[in-house]
Amino acid sequence: MNLAAATNESLAEMSNVLIYSSMAVYTLAFLAHIAEWVLGSRSKVGRTAAALTARPAAVQVRVGGQRGGGTAVLDKPTVVTRSAGGARDVPDGPGAAGGDEKGDLYGRIAVSLTTLAFLVQAAGVVTRALSVQRAPWGNMYEFSTTFSTVVVGAYLGFLVAKKNVRWMGLPLVTTVLLDLGIATTWLYTESDQLVPALHSYWLWIHVSTAIFCGAVFYLGAVATLLYLFRDSYENKLAGGGTPSGFARSVLERLPAAASLDKFAYRVNAAIFPLWTFTIIAGAIWAGDAWGRYWGWDAKEVWSFITWVAYAAYLHARATAGWKGRKAAYVALIAFACWLFNYYGVNMFVNSLHSYAGV
């Protein structure tokens, strides 16, 4: 074995160590997020429930403590936002910490651990790239580890931008651990060179944008799913119903349904043009690699189906009678199409794009 091969093998082993190390730190972050939800005071959360049924008519103000990255302690709910259907005005919840200093401390620890895990995982992805001297997404294992890295990076980017998204920390870290568990257990592939069709600078352009789009679509899907739960909760309160203790403890801490709906719409609408570019870039690459821009290959078809689904969601948002829950269902179907394009086509469908390596 020559020196270069030995160096590459050492880098590959180091990459594996870093990925497993990031999983350990993500596990600690997961436990810290759990502690934030469990130990955060529930007493102040009751104010949110009372405000939900108050329906303030005229004054709309912002929650002072929640304009930042979701880390400030809330003394009383003062944010009022309008729901997608325009039927009710409700305040944002105080966040996972429940407005409690102890819960907020655990939340800050969780974010710090998530940041550390992100840095370790990113180092693992870069080391993998160095070991093969190419872009680190030539198979499903590499794509999965890079994808979850970008997801966390996007989440941390929203926090740095002072957006109230810390409520997403627990589902995010849970999903990342699941993604890395699947990648290291079932999708792991030894580092190797690319198949000839992938030897192109379009690999950096097309696949990197696809990964970034998927990461942002994921954040939008989480917000959409939580919107459906929160909207049902608000509807029950508005109808005079009595939610369970678990629902009051969890759902009252989330942002208002209108806030979740607005966040999901904005991130999906913002990333949709880049997804359009991803498909166009893929067609150009196909022209270079296979001599045709579009051949109705399974990956191409499902990429287009995903594009149509998200276009339908954006159209539904602008159509009377399709806002709110109906549009949210379309958004979740669109993300399900993206997931099938990611896993299903690569692993279960014969395709020119089947580079799963498993």
Tab-separated table of C-alpha atoms in Angstrom:
chain	number	residue	atom	x	y	z
A	1	MET	CA	0.000	0.000	0.000
A	2	ASN	CA	1.510	3.312	-1.053
A	3	LEU	CA	1.608	6.392	1.138
A	4	ALA	CA	-1.316	8.125	-0.597
A	5	ALA	CA	-3.589	5.099	-0.187
A	6	ALA	CA	-2.612	4.748	3.478
A	7	THR	CA	-3.329	8.430	4.069
A	8	ASN	CA	-6.735	8.173	2.412
A	9	GLU	CA	-7.595	5.100	4.473
A	10	SER	CA	-6.596	6.921	7.670
A	11	LEU	CA	-8.753	9.899	6.709
A	12	ALA	CA	-11.698	7.589	6.033
A	13	GLU	CA	-11.295	5.996	9.462
A	14	MET	CA	-11.038	9.439	11.057
A	15	SER	CA	-14.242	10.461	9.275
A	16	ASN	CA	-16.046	7.461	10.762
A	17	VAL	CA	-14.804	8.333	14.238
A	18	LEU	CA	-15.982	11.923	13.860
A	19	ILE	CA	-19.437	10.859	12.644
A	20	TYR	CA	-19.876	8.488	15.587
A	21	SER	CA	-18.576	11.173	17.948
A	22	SER	CA	-21.146	13.632	16.597
A	23	MET	CA	-23.869	11.055	17.264
A	24	ALA	CA	-22.745	10.863	20.897
A	25	VAL	CA	-22.911	14.650	21.257
A	26	TYR	CA	-26.287	14.777	19.474
A	27	THR	CA	-27.534	12.244	22.030
A	28	LEU	CA	-26.504	14.594	24.839
A	29	ALA	CA	-28.256	17.445	23.021
A	30	PHE	CA	-31.363	15.269	22.716
A	31	LEU	CA	-31.371	14.660	26.467
A	32	ALA	CA	-30.890	18.375	27.131
A	33	HIS	CA	-33.854	19.211	24.885
A	34	ILE	CA	-35.929	16.637	26.759
A	35	ALA	CA	-34.898	18.267	30.045
A	36	GLU	CA	-35.900	21.666	28.646
A	37	TRP	CA	-39.412	20.424	27.908
A	38	VAL	CA	-39.822	18.366	31.092
A	39	LEU	CA	-38.248	20.739	33.623
A	40	GLY	CA	-39.492	23.974	32.093
A	41	SER	CA	-42.127	25.547	34.323
A	42	ARG	CA	-45.727	24.856	33.373
A	43	SER	CA	-47.197	27.546	35.592
A	44	LYS	CA	-46.530	30.424	33.181
A	45	VAL	CA	-47.794	28.328	30.298
A	46	GLY	CA	-51.262	28.648	31.764
A	47	ARG	CA	-51.283	32.309	30.806
A	48	THR	CA	-51.072	31.291	27.184
A	49	ALA	CA	-54.149	29.080	27.517
A	50	ALA	CA	-56.077	31.950	29.059
A	51	ALA	CA	-54.947	34.295	26.312
A	52	LEU	CA	-56.004	31.810	23.633
A	53	THR	CA	-59.632	32.165	24.668
A	54	ALA	CA	-59.457	35.918	25.255
A	55	ARG	CA	-59.397	36.775	21.508
A	56	PRO	CA	-58.075	40.350	21.703
A	57	ALA	CA	-59.876	42.325	19.025
A	58	ALA	CA	-57.850	45.373	18.181
A	59	VAL	CA	-54.344	45.472	19.608
A	60	GLN	CA	-51.658	43.335	17.996
A	61	VAL	CA	-48.186	43.471	19.521
A	62	ARG	CA	-45.119	41.294	19.575
A	63	VAL	CA	-43.781	38.960	22.217
A	64	GLY	CA	-40.780	40.769	23.613
A	65	GLY	CA	-38.881	37.724	24.794
A	66	GLN	CA	-39.352	35.603	21.733
A	67	ARG	CA	-38.101	37.801	18.907
A	68	GLY	CA	-34.647	36.328	19.385
A	69	GLY	CA	-33.469	32.775	18.937
A	70	GLY	CA	-36.077	31.481	21.364
A	71	THR	CA	-33.745	31.820	24.362
A	72	ALA	CA	-35.198	34.741	26.309
A	73	VAL	CA	-37.374	34.101	29.353
A	74	LEU	CA	-40.997	35.060	28.835
A	75	ASP	CA	-42.863	36.744	31.684
A	76	LYS	CA	-46.209	36.984	29.977
A	77	PRO	CA	-47.501	36.239	26.477
A	78	THR	CA	-47.894	39.462	24.543
A	79	VAL	CA	-47.503	38.298	20.968
A	80	VAL	CA	-50.670	38.261	18.926
A	81	THR	CA	-50.700	36.973	15.367
A	82	ARG	CA	-53.489	36.290	12.896
A	83	SER	CA	-54.167	32.749	11.789
A	84	ALA	CA	-54.087	31.650	8.165
A	85	GLY	CA	-57.833	31.587	7.936
A	86	GLY	CA	-58.165	34.944	9.667
A	87	ALA	CA	-60.636	33.481	12.166
A	88	ARG	CA	-58.797	34.054	15.431
A	89	ASP	CA	-55.941	35.954	17.039
A	90	VAL	CA	-53.788	33.999	19.476
A	91	PRO	CA	-50.437	34.529	21.220
A	92	ASP	CA	-47.243	32.612	20.642
A	93	GLY	CA	-46.362	30.193	23.414
A	94	PRO	CA	-43.368	30.808	25.684
A	95	GLY	CA	-41.239	28.092	24.047
A	96	ALA	CA	-39.990	24.732	25.252
A	97	ALA	CA	-38.571	26.279	28.442
A	98	GLY	CA	-42.053	27.380	29.458
A	99	GLY	CA	-40.763	30.824	30.454
A	100	ASP	CA	-38.700	29.252	33.233
A	101	GLU	CA	-35.046	30.090	33.916
A	102	LYS	CA	-34.141	26.475	34.640
A	103	GLY	CA	-35.801	25.255	31.465
A	104	ASP	CA	-34.160	28.054	29.519
A	105	LEU	CA	-30.752	27.002	30.868
A	106	TYR	CA	-31.260	23.448	29.620
A	107	GLY	CA	-32.377	24.861	26.278
A	108	ARG	CA	-29.197	26.890	25.983
A	109	ILE	CA	-27.147	23.811	26.860
A	110	ALA	CA	-29.035	21.839	24.188
A	111	VAL	CA	-28.293	24.459	21.539
A	112	SER	CA	-24.622	24.555	22.572
A	113	LEU	CA	-24.346	20.767	22.332
A	114	THR	CA	-26.131	20.801	18.980
A	115	THR	CA	-23.619	23.368	17.733
A	116	LEU	CA	-20.696	21.229	18.941
A	117	ALA	CA	-22.165	18.114	17.323
A	118	PHE	CA	-22.674	20.042	14.087
A	119	LEU	CA	-19.014	21.096	14.033
A	120	VAL	CA	-17.826	17.544	14.707
A	121	GLN	CA	-20.142	16.112	12.053
A	122	ALA	CA	-19.092	18.755	9.530
A	123	ALA	CA	-15.475	17.832	10.203
A	124	GLY	CA	-16.388	14.200	9.527
A	125	VAL	CA	-17.979	15.108	6.198
A	126	VAL	CA	-14.969	17.203	5.160
A	127	THR	CA	-12.568	14.431	6.201
A	128	ARG	CA	-14.559	11.953	4.111
A	129	ALA	CA	-14.202	14.303	1.150
A	130	LEU	CA	-10.449	14.522	1.684
A	131	SER	CA	-10.160	10.736	1.854
A	132	VAL	CA	-11.672	10.334	-1.625
A	133	GLN	CA	-10.551	13.714	-2.999
A	134	ARG	CA	-14.000	14.574	-4.347
A	135	ALA	CA	-17.373	15.915	-3.252
A	136	PRO	CA	-18.609	13.863	-0.245
A	137	TRP	CA	-21.926	12.778	-1.744
A	138	GLY	CA	-21.195	9.994	-4.198
A	139	ASN	CA	-23.442	7.428	-2.453
A	140	MET	CA	-26.361	7.286	-0.017
A	141	TYR	CA	-24.144	7.145	3.081
A	142	GLU	CA	-22.288	10.292	2.110
A	143	PHE	CA	-25.468	12.030	1.002
A	144	SER	CA	-27.188	11.200	4.310
A	145	THR	CA	-24.380	12.446	6.517
A	146	THR	CA	-24.044	15.627	4.459
A	147	PHE	CA	-27.810	16.164	4.405
A	148	SER	CA	-28.199	16.004	8.187
A	149	THR	CA	-25.201	18.314	8.574
A	150	VAL	CA	-26.830	20.908	6.330
A	151	VAL	CA	-30.175	20.527	8.154
A	152	VAL	CA	-28.555	21.357	11.480
A	153	GLY	CA	-26.576	24.172	9.883
A	154	ALA	CA	-29.788	25.700	8.522
A	155	TYR	CA	-31.432	25.440	11.954
A	156	LEU	CA	-28.458	27.094	13.657
A	157	GLY	CA	-28.471	29.740	10.937
A	158	PHE	CA	-32.039	30.670	11.869
A	159	LEU	CA	-31.001	30.929	15.514
A	160	VAL	CA	-28.058	33.163	14.633
A	161	ALA	CA	-30.488	35.310	12.624
A	162	LYS	CA	-32.517	35.766	15.833
A	163	LYS	CA	-35.478	33.717	14.626
A	164	ASN	CA	-37.686	31.979	17.175
A	165	VAL	CA	-37.043	28.367	16.151
A	166	ARG	CA	-35.679	26.721	19.291
A	167	TRP	CA	-38.952	24.830	19.577
A	168	MET	CA	-37.698	22.823	16.587
A	169	GLY	CA	-34.629	21.578	18.447
A	170	LEU	CA	-36.079	18.330	19.810
A	171	PRO	CA	-37.644	16.998	16.563
A	172	LEU	CA	-34.586	18.170	14.649
A	173	VAL	CA	-32.027	16.361	16.814
A	174	THR	CA	-34.254	13.266	16.946
A	175	THR	CA	-34.421	13.167	13.151
A	176	VAL	CA	-30.672	13.733	12.769
A	177	LEU	CA	-29.920	10.848	15.126
A	178	LEU	CA	-32.303	8.647	13.131
A	179	ASP	CA	-30.694	9.720	9.854
A	180	LEU	CA	-27.167	9.049	11.114
A	181	GLY	CA	-28.242	5.745	12.655
A	182	ILE	CA	-29.644	4.567	9.318
A	183	ALA	CA	-26.580	5.874	7.480
A	184	THR	CA	-24.022	4.132	9.691
A	185	THR	CA	-26.015	0.908	10.118
A	186	TRP	CA	-27.555	0.175	6.712
A	187	LEU	CA	-26.179	2.685	4.220
A	188	TYR	CA	-22.479	2.682	5.075
A	189	THR	CA	-20.235	2.372	2.034
A	190	GLU	CA	-16.452	2.300	1.982
A	191	SER	CA	-14.914	5.402	0.463
A	192	ASP	CA	-14.304	4.889	-3.226
A	193	GLN	CA	-14.084	6.786	-6.483
A	194	LEU	CA	-17.132	7.884	-8.441
A	195	VAL	CA	-18.719	6.117	-11.369
A	196	PRO	CA	-17.712	7.805	-14.649
A	197	ALA	CA	-21.051	9.638	-15.079
A	198	LEU	CA	-20.471	11.555	-11.847
A	199	HIS	CA	-17.069	12.925	-12.814
A	200	SER	CA	-18.211	16.470	-13.460
A	201	TYR	CA	-18.176	19.876	-11.809
A	202	TRP	CA	-21.982	19.669	-12.001
A	203	LEU	CA	-21.754	17.214	-9.095
A	204	TRP	CA	-20.806	20.134	-6.861
A	205	ILE	CA	-23.527	22.374	-8.260
A	206	HIS	CA	-26.488	20.029	-8.739
A	207	VAL	CA	-26.145	17.764	-5.706
A	208	SER	CA	-25.161	20.523	-3.273
A	209	THR	CA	-28.259	22.545	-4.168
A	210	ALA	CA	-30.430	19.417	-3.908
A	211	ILE	CA	-29.085	18.755	-0.402
A	212	PHE	CA	-29.638	22.352	0.686
A	213	CYS	CA	-33.171	22.394	-0.728
A	214	GLY	CA	-33.998	19.151	1.056
A	215	ALA	CA	-32.697	20.534	4.352
A	216	VAL	CA	-34.899	23.623	4.130
A	217	PHE	CA	-37.884	21.595	2.918
A	218	TYR	CA	-37.396	19.444	6.031
A	219	LEU	CA	-37.566	22.478	8.327
A	220	GLY	CA	-40.730	23.574	6.549
A	221	ALA	CA	-42.235	20.090	6.933
A	222	VAL	CA	-41.570	20.043	10.692
A	223	ALA	CA	-43.201	23.455	11.070
A	224	THR	CA	-46.148	22.315	8.952
A	225	LEU	CA	-46.695	19.165	11.015
A	226	LEU	CA	-46.557	21.120	14.280
A	227	TYR	CA	-48.928	23.685	12.771
A	228	LEU	CA	-51.542	20.974	12.257
A	229	PHE	CA	-51.303	19.874	15.894
A	230	ARG	CA	-51.342	23.426	17.227
A	231	ASP	CA	-54.240	24.414	14.964
A	232	SER	CA	-56.318	21.483	16.222
A	233	TYR	CA	-55.488	22.510	19.782
A	234	GLU	CA	-56.545	26.115	19.180
A	235	ASN	CA	-59.749	24.961	17.502
A	236	LYS	CA	-60.572	22.801	20.506
A	237	LEU	CA	-60.024	25.686	22.901
A	238	ALA	CA	-62.035	28.043	20.734
A	239	GLY	CA	-64.891	25.525	20.746
A	240	GLY	CA	-64.895	25.327	24.519
A	241	GLY	CA	-63.164	21.955	24.695
A	242	THR	CA	-60.692	20.842	27.362
A	243	PRO	CA	-57.389	19.526	25.979
A	244	SER	CA	-55.467	16.863	27.850
A	245	GLY	CA	-52.721	17.752	30.310
A	246	PHE	CA	-50.086	16.589	27.843
A	247	ALA	CA	-51.525	18.783	25.095
A	248	ARG	CA	-51.600	21.794	27.397
A	249	SER	CA	-48.023	21.190	28.503
A	250	VAL	CA	-46.610	20.719	25.007
A	251	LEU	CA	-48.780	22.582	22.531
A	252	GLU	CA	-49.223	25.708	24.651
A	253	ARG	CA	-45.470	26.251	24.514
A	254	LEU	CA	-45.313	26.240	20.723
A	255	PRO	CA	-45.731	29.351	18.596
A	256	ALA	CA	-49.279	30.116	17.510
A	257	ALA	CA	-50.651	28.132	14.581
A	258	ALA	CA	-50.463	31.299	12.493
A	259	SER	CA	-46.765	31.724	13.303
A	260	LEU	CA	-45.963	28.109	12.427
A	261	ASP	CA	-47.964	28.352	9.217
A	262	LYS	CA	-46.211	31.578	8.246
A	263	PHE	CA	-42.747	30.125	8.956
A	264	ALA	CA	-43.453	26.994	6.883
A	265	TYR	CA	-44.783	29.030	3.979
A	266	ARG	CA	-41.874	31.443	3.965
A	267	VAL	CA	-39.133	28.800	3.998
A	268	ASN	CA	-40.867	26.687	1.328
A	269	ALA	CA	-41.508	29.707	-0.880
A	270	ALA	CA	-37.940	30.957	-0.428
A	271	ILE	CA	-36.324	27.657	-1.381
A	272	PHE	CA	-38.671	26.729	-4.244
A	273	PRO	CA	-36.758	28.772	-6.880
A	274	LEU	CA	-33.536	26.995	-5.872
A	275	TRP	CA	-35.270	23.625	-6.285
A	276	THR	CA	-36.276	24.770	-9.762
A	277	PHE	CA	-32.624	25.573	-10.460
A	278	THR	CA	-31.635	22.132	-9.107
A	279	ILE	CA	-33.805	20.401	-11.696
A	280	ILE	CA	-32.489	22.628	-14.485
A	281	ALA	CA	-28.884	21.991	-13.396
A	282	GLY	CA	-29.575	18.257	-13.356
A	283	ALA	CA	-30.931	18.442	-16.907
A	284	ILE	CA	-27.817	20.284	-18.094
A	285	TRP	CA	-25.608	17.695	-16.379
A	286	ALA	CA	-27.622	14.884	-17.998
A	287	GLY	CA	-27.006	16.498	-21.364
A	288	ASP	CA	-23.264	16.448	-20.741
A	289	ALA	CA	-23.166	12.930	-19.271
A	290	TRP	CA	-25.754	11.045	-21.333
A	291	GLY	CA	-26.319	13.221	-24.371
A	292	ARG	CA	-29.932	14.116	-23.510
A	293	TYR	CA	-31.422	16.690	-21.162
A	294	TRP	CA	-34.487	14.723	-20.135
A	295	GLY	CA	-35.115	11.006	-20.423
A	296	TRP	CA	-37.960	10.327	-17.988
A	297	ASP	CA	-35.608	8.467	-15.678
A	298	ALA	CA	-37.180	7.689	-12.275
A	299	LYS	CA	-35.111	10.313	-10.442
A	300	GLU	CA	-35.966	12.932	-13.035
A	301	VAL	CA	-39.659	12.077	-12.870
A	302	TRP	CA	-39.840	12.223	-9.079
A	303	SER	CA	-37.863	15.443	-8.965
A	304	PHE	CA	-40.455	16.934	-11.286
A	305	ILE	CA	-43.321	15.453	-9.236
A	306	THR	CA	-41.808	17.086	-6.151
A	307	TRP	CA	-41.582	20.398	-8.013
A	308	VAL	CA	-45.242	20.129	-9.057
A	309	ALA	CA	-46.303	19.278	-5.501
A	310	TYR	CA	-44.557	22.303	-4.012
A	311	ALA	CA	-45.893	24.499	-6.823
A	312	ALA	CA	-49.380	23.231	-5.956
A	313	TYR	CA	-48.768	24.112	-2.302
A	314	LEU	CA	-47.670	27.651	-3.136
A	315	HIS	CA	-50.692	28.026	-5.408
A	316	ALA	CA	-52.987	26.662	-2.699
A	317	ARG	CA	-51.691	29.252	-0.271
A	318	ALA	CA	-52.873	31.966	-2.642
A	319	THR	CA	-56.245	30.344	-3.342
A	320	ALA	CA	-59.341	31.120	-1.282
A	321	GLY	CA	-60.582	28.025	0.530
A	322	TRP	CA	-57.221	26.235	0.366
A	323	LYS	CA	-55.261	28.168	2.957
A	324	GLY	CA	-54.471	26.719	6.348
A	325	ARG	CA	-54.886	22.990	6.888
A	326	LYS	CA	-55.635	22.032	3.280
A	327	ALA	CA	-52.482	23.748	2.054
A	328	ALA	CA	-50.533	22.146	4.908
A	329	TYR	CA	-51.582	18.672	3.759
A	330	VAL	CA	-50.317	19.489	0.265
A	331	ALA	CA	-47.000	20.652	1.752
A	332	LEU	CA	-46.570	17.362	3.641
A	333	ILE	CA	-47.383	15.385	0.487
A	334	ALA	CA	-44.751	17.433	-1.348
A	335	PHE	CA	-42.119	16.624	1.279
A	336	ALA	CA	-43.129	12.948	1.162
A	337	CYS	CA	-42.404	13.088	-2.587
A	338	TRP	CA	-38.981	14.528	-1.825
A	339	LEU	CA	-38.293	11.742	0.698
A	340	PHE	CA	-39.287	9.047	-1.786
A	341	ASN	CA	-37.063	10.678	-4.373
A	342	TYR	CA	-34.253	10.561	-1.810
A	343	TYR	CA	-34.656	7.033	-0.429
A	344	GLY	CA	-37.122	5.150	-2.604
A	345	VAL	CA	-35.721	5.882	-6.051
A	346	ASN	CA	-32.104	5.348	-4.993
A	347	MET	CA	-32.735	2.077	-3.202
A	348	PHE	CA	-35.757	0.392	-4.764
A	349	VAL	CA	-36.090	1.665	-8.347
A	350	ASN	CA	-33.826	0.862	-11.299
A	351	SER	CA	-32.511	4.216	-12.382
A	352	LEU	CA	-29.513	5.857	-13.976
A	353	HIS	CA	-29.319	7.833	-10.713
A	354	SER	CA	-29.123	4.725	-8.476
A	355	TYR	CA	-25.844	5.350	-6.707
A	356	ALA	CA	-26.913	4.146	-3.278
A	357	GLY	CA	-23.867	1.926	-2.867
A	358	VAL	CA	-25.769	-0.440	-0.553
